[in-house]
Short mmCIF file of C-alpha atoms and ligand atoms in Angstrom, two decimals:
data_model
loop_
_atom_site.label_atom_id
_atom_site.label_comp_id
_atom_site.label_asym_id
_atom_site.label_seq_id
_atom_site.Cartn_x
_atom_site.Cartn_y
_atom_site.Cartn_z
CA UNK S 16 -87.58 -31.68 -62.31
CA UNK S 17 -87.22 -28.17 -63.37
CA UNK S 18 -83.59 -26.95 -62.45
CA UNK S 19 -82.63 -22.71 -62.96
CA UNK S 20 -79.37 -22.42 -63.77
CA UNK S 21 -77.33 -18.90 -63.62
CA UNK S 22 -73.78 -19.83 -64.84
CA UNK S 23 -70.82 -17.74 -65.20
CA UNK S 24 -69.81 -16.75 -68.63
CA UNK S 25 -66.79 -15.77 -69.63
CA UNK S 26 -65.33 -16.14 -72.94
CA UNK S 27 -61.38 -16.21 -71.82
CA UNK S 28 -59.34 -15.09 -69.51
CA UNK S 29 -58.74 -11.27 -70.44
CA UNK S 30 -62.91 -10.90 -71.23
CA UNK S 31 -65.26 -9.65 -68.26
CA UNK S 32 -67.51 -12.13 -67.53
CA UNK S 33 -71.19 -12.63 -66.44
CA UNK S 34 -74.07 -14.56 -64.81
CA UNK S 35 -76.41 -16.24 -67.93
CA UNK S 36 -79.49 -17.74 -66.71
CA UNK S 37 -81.11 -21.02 -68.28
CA UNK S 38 -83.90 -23.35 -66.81
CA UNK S 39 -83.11 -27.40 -67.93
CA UNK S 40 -86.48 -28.79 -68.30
CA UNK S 41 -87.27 -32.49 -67.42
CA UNK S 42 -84.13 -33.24 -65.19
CA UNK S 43 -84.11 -36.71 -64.13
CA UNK S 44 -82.90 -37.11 -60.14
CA UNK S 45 -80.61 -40.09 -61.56
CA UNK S 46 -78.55 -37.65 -63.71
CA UNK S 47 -75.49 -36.88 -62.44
CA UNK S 48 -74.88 -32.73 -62.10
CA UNK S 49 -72.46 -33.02 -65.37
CA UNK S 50 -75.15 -35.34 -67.16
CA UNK S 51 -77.74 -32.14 -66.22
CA UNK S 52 -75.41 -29.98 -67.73
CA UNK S 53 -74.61 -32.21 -70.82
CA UNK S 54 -78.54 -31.80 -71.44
CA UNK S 55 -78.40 -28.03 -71.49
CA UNK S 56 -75.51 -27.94 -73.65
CA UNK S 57 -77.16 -30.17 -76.49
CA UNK S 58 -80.35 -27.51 -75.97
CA UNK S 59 -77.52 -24.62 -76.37
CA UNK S 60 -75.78 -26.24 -79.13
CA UNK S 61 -79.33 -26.52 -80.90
CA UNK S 62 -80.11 -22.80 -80.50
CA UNK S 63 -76.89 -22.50 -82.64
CA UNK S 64 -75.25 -21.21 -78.92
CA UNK S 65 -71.81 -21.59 -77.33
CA UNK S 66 -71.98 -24.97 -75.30
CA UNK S 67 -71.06 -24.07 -71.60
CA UNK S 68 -67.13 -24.69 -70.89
CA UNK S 69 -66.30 -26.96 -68.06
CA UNK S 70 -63.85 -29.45 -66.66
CA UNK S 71 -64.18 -33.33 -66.71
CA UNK S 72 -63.01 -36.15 -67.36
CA UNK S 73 -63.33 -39.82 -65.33
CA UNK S 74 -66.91 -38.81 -63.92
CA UNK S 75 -66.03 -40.78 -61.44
CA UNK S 76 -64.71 -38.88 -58.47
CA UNK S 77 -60.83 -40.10 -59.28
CA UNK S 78 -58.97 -37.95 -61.92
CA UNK S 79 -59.65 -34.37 -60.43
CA UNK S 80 -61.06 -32.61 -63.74
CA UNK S 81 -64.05 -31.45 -62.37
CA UNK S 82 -64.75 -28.88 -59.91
CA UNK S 83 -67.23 -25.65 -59.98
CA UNK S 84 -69.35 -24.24 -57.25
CA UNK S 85 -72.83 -24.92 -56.84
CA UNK S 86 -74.04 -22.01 -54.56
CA UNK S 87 -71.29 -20.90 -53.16
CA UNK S 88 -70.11 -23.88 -52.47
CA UNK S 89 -67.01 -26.04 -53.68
CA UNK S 90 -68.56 -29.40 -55.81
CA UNK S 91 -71.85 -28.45 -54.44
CA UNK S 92 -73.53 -29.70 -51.23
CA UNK S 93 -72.26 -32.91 -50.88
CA UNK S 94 -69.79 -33.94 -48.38
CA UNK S 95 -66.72 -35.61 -49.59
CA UNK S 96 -68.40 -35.67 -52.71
CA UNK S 97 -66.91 -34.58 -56.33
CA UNK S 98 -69.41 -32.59 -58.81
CA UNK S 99 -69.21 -35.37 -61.18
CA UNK S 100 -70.65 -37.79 -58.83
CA UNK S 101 -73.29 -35.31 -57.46
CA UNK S 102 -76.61 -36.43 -58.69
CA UNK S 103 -80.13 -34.55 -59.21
CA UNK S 104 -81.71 -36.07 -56.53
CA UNK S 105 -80.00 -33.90 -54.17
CA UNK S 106 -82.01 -31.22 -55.39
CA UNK S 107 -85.43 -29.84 -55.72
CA UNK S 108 -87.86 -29.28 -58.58
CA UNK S 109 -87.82 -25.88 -58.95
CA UNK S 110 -84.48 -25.29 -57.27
CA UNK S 111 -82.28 -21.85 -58.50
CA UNK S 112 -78.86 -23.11 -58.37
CA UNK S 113 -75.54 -20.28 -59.09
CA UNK S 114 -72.37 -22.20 -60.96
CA UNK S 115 -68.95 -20.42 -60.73
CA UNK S 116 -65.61 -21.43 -61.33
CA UNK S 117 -63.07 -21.89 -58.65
CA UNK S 118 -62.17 -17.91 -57.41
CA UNK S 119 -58.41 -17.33 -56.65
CA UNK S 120 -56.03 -15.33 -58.13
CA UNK S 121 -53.58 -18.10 -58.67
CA UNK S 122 -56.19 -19.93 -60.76
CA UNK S 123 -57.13 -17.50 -63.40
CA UNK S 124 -60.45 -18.45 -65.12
CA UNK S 125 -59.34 -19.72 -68.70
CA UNK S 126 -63.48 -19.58 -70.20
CA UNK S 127 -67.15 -20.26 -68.10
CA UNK S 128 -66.16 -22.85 -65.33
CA UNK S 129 -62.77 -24.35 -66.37
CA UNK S 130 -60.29 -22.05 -64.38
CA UNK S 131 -55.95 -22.66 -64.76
CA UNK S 132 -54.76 -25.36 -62.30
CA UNK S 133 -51.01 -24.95 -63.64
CA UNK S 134 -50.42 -23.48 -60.12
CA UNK S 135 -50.84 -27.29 -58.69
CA UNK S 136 -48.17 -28.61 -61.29
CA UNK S 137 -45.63 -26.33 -60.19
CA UNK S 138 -46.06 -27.19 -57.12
CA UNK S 139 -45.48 -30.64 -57.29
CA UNK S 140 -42.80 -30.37 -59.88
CA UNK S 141 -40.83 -28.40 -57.44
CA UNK S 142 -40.36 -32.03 -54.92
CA UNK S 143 -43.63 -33.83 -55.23
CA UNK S 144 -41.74 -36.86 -56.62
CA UNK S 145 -38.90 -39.43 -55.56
CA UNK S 146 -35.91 -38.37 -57.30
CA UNK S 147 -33.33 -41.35 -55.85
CA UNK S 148 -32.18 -44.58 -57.38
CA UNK S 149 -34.43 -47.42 -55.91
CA UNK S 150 -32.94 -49.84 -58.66
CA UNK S 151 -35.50 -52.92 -59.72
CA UNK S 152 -38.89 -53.53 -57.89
CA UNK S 153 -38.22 -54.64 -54.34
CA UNK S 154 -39.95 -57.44 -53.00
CA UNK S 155 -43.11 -56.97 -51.70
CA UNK S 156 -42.99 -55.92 -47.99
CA UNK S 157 -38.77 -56.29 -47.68
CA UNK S 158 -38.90 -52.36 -46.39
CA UNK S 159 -41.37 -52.68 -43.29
CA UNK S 160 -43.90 -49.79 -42.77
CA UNK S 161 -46.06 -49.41 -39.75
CA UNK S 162 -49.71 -49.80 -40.87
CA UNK S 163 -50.18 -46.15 -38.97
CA UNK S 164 -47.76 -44.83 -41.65
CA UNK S 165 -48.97 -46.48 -44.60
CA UNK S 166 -52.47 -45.64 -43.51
CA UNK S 167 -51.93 -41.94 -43.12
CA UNK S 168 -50.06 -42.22 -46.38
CA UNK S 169 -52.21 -43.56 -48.35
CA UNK S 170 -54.93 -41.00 -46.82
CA UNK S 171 -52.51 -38.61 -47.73
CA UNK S 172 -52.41 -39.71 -51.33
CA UNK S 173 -56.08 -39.71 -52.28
CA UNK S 174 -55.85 -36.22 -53.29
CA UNK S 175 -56.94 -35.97 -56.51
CA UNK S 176 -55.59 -32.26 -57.00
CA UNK S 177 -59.21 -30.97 -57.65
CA UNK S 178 -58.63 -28.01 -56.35
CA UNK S 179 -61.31 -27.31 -54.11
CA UNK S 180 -59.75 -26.49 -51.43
CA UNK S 181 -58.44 -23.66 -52.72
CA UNK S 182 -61.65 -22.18 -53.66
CA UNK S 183 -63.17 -22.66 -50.73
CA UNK S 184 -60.60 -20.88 -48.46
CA UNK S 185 -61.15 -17.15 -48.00
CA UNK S 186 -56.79 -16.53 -47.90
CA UNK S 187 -56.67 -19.15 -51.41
CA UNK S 188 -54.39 -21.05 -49.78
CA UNK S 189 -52.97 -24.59 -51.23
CA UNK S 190 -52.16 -25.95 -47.79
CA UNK S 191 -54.18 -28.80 -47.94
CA UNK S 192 -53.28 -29.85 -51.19
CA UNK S 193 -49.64 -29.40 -50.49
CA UNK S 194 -49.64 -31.26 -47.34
CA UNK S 195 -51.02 -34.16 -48.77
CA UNK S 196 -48.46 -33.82 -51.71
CA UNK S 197 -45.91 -33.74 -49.45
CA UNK S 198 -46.91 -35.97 -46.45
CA UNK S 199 -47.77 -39.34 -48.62
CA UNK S 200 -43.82 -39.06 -49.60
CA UNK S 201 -42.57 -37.91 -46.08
CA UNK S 202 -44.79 -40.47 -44.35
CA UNK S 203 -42.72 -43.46 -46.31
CA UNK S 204 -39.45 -44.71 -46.00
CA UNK S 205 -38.65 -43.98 -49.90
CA UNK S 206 -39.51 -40.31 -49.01
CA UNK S 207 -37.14 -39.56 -46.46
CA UNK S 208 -33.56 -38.93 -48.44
CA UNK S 209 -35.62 -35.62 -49.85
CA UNK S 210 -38.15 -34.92 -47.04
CA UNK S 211 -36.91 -31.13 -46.05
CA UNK S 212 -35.53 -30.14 -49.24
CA UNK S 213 -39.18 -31.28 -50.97
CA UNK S 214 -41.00 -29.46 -47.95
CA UNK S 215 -38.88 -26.25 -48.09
CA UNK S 216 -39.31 -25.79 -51.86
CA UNK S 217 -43.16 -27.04 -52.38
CA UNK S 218 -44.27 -24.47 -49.68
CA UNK S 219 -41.73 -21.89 -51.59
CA UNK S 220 -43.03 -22.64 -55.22
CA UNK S 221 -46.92 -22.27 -53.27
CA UNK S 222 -45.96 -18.84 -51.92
CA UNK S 223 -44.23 -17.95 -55.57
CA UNK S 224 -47.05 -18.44 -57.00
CA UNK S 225 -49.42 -16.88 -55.25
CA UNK S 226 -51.37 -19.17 -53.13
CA UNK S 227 -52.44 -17.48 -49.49
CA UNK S 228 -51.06 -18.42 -46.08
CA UNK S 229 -53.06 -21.40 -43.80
CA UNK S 230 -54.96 -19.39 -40.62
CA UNK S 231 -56.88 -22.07 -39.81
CA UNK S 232 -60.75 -21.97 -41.32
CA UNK S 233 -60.45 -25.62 -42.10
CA UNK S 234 -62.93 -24.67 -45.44
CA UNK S 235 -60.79 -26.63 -47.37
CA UNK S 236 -61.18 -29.53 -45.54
CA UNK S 237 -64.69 -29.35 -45.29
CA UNK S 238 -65.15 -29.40 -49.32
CA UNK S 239 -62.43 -31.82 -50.25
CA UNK S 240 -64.50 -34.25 -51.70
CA UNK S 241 -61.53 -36.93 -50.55
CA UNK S 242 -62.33 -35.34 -47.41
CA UNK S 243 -58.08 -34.95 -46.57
CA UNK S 244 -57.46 -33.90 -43.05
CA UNK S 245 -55.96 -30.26 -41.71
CA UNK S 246 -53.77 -32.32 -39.87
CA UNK S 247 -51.53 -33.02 -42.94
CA UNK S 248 -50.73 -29.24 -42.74
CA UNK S 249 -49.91 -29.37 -39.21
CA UNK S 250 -47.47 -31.86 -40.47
CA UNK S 251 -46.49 -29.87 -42.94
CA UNK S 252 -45.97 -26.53 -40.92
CA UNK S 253 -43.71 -29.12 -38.77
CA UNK S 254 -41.55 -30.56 -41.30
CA UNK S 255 -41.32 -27.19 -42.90
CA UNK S 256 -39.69 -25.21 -39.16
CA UNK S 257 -37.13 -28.29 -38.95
CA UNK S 258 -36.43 -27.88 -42.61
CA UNK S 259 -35.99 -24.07 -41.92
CA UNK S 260 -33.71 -24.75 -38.94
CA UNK S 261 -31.43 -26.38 -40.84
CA UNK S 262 -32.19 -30.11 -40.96
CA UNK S 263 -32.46 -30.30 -44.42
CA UNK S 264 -28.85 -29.34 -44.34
CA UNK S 265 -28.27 -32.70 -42.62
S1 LIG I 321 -56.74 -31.61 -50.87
FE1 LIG I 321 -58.86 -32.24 -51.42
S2 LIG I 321 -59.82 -30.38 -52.22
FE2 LIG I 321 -57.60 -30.03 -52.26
S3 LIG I 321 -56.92 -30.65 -54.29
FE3 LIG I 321 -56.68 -32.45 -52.96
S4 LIG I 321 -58.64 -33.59 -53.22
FE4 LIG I 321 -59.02 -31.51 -54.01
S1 LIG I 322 -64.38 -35.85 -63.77
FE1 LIG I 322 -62.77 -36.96 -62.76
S2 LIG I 322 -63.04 -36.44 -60.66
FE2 LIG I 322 -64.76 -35.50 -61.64
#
């Protein structure tokens, strides 16, 4: 296959940056989209260029590294898929394909496609954690969870922090991935001693920051490529009023 690539440019985060078009001849449709883009990089690095710049790590849809948009859209057009473990065969010989890095303000583009996720890590270092004293390992299953808890939980906890989400929703909000944050601790016994304080100050931290408000376009969940459900933010909005009213007090 014959793949045209236009991919943003930009040399750091002060620098304007810019479209650059490239064609990557003899794309195999087992390549994964990175693997394409490893290709044009060697053919870059031989024309004595600057490689393209962008995220990775695993490749395999689990650390969160990776993330662009293909088209407009975040990881490209698979559902519940990462951009690591998108392959060529979901495209077309010929095909003109547009990569950008993630566009919010709180994620400021550091060079080409790799933006600034620091944003997330405040976030979770204001109460994405258990801070108490649980002493040595417990026995397996001594502290009995419902399997409706542990399965929302552990829903909850396959965020990978990828940051799509944020990219794809027109207010940049990081509801989605704070709810999950949040929610795979709340929705657990261990979580509960710091359930409202943790709520009141990850949403705070997110607004700090810079993050938009949640009004309900539900683009984030459509790209999450761990496919996390809006209804961790209605969980979230809920905690968040009874932490408000005072319960965290409590
Ligand atoms: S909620 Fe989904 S899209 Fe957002 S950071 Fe987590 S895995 Fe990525
Ligand atoms: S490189 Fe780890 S999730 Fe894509």
């Amino acid at each position: 296959m014959k793949i045209k690539l236009n991919v943003w440019r930009q040399p750091s985060s002060e620098a304007s940056g810019r479209f650059e078009p490239h064609t990557v001849e003899n794309v195999s449709q087992h390549m994964s989209f990175l693997e394409m883009l490893d290709v044009l990089n060697e053919q870059l690095v031989l024309e004595g260029k600057d490689p393209v710049a962008f995220d990775h790590d695993c490749r395999e849809g689990i650390c969160g590294s990776c993330g662009f948009t293909i088209n407009g859209i975040a990881h490209g057009p698979e559902a519940g898929t990462t951009v690591c473990q998108l392959h060529m065969r979901k495209f077309k010989d010929g095909d003109e394909l547009w990569l950008e890095p993630w566009r919010a303000a709180a994620f400021p583009v550091l060079r080409d496609l790799i933006v600034d996720r620091t944003g997330f890590d405040s976030i979770v270092e204001a109460g994405g954690y258990i801070s108490v004293r649980t002493g040595s390992a417990p026995d397996a299953n001594s502290i009995p969870i419902s399997k409706e808890s542990s399965d929302s939980a552990f829903d909850a906890a396959a965020c990978i922090g990828c940051g799509a989400c944020v990219a794809a929703c027109p207010n940049a909000s990081a509801m989605l991935f704070t709810s999950a944050k949040a929610s795979h601790l709340g929705l657990l016994p261990q979580g509960q001693p710091e359930r409202w304080r943790r709520t009141q100050s990850m949403v705070e931290v997110m607004e700090e920051i810079g993050f938009g408000h949640c009004t309900n376009h539900r683009e984030c969940e459509a790209v999450c490529p761990k496919e996390i459900s809006v209804d961790f933010i209605a969980r979230l909005n809920r905690d968040y009023i009874q932490a408000s009213l005072g319960r965290g007090s409590k």
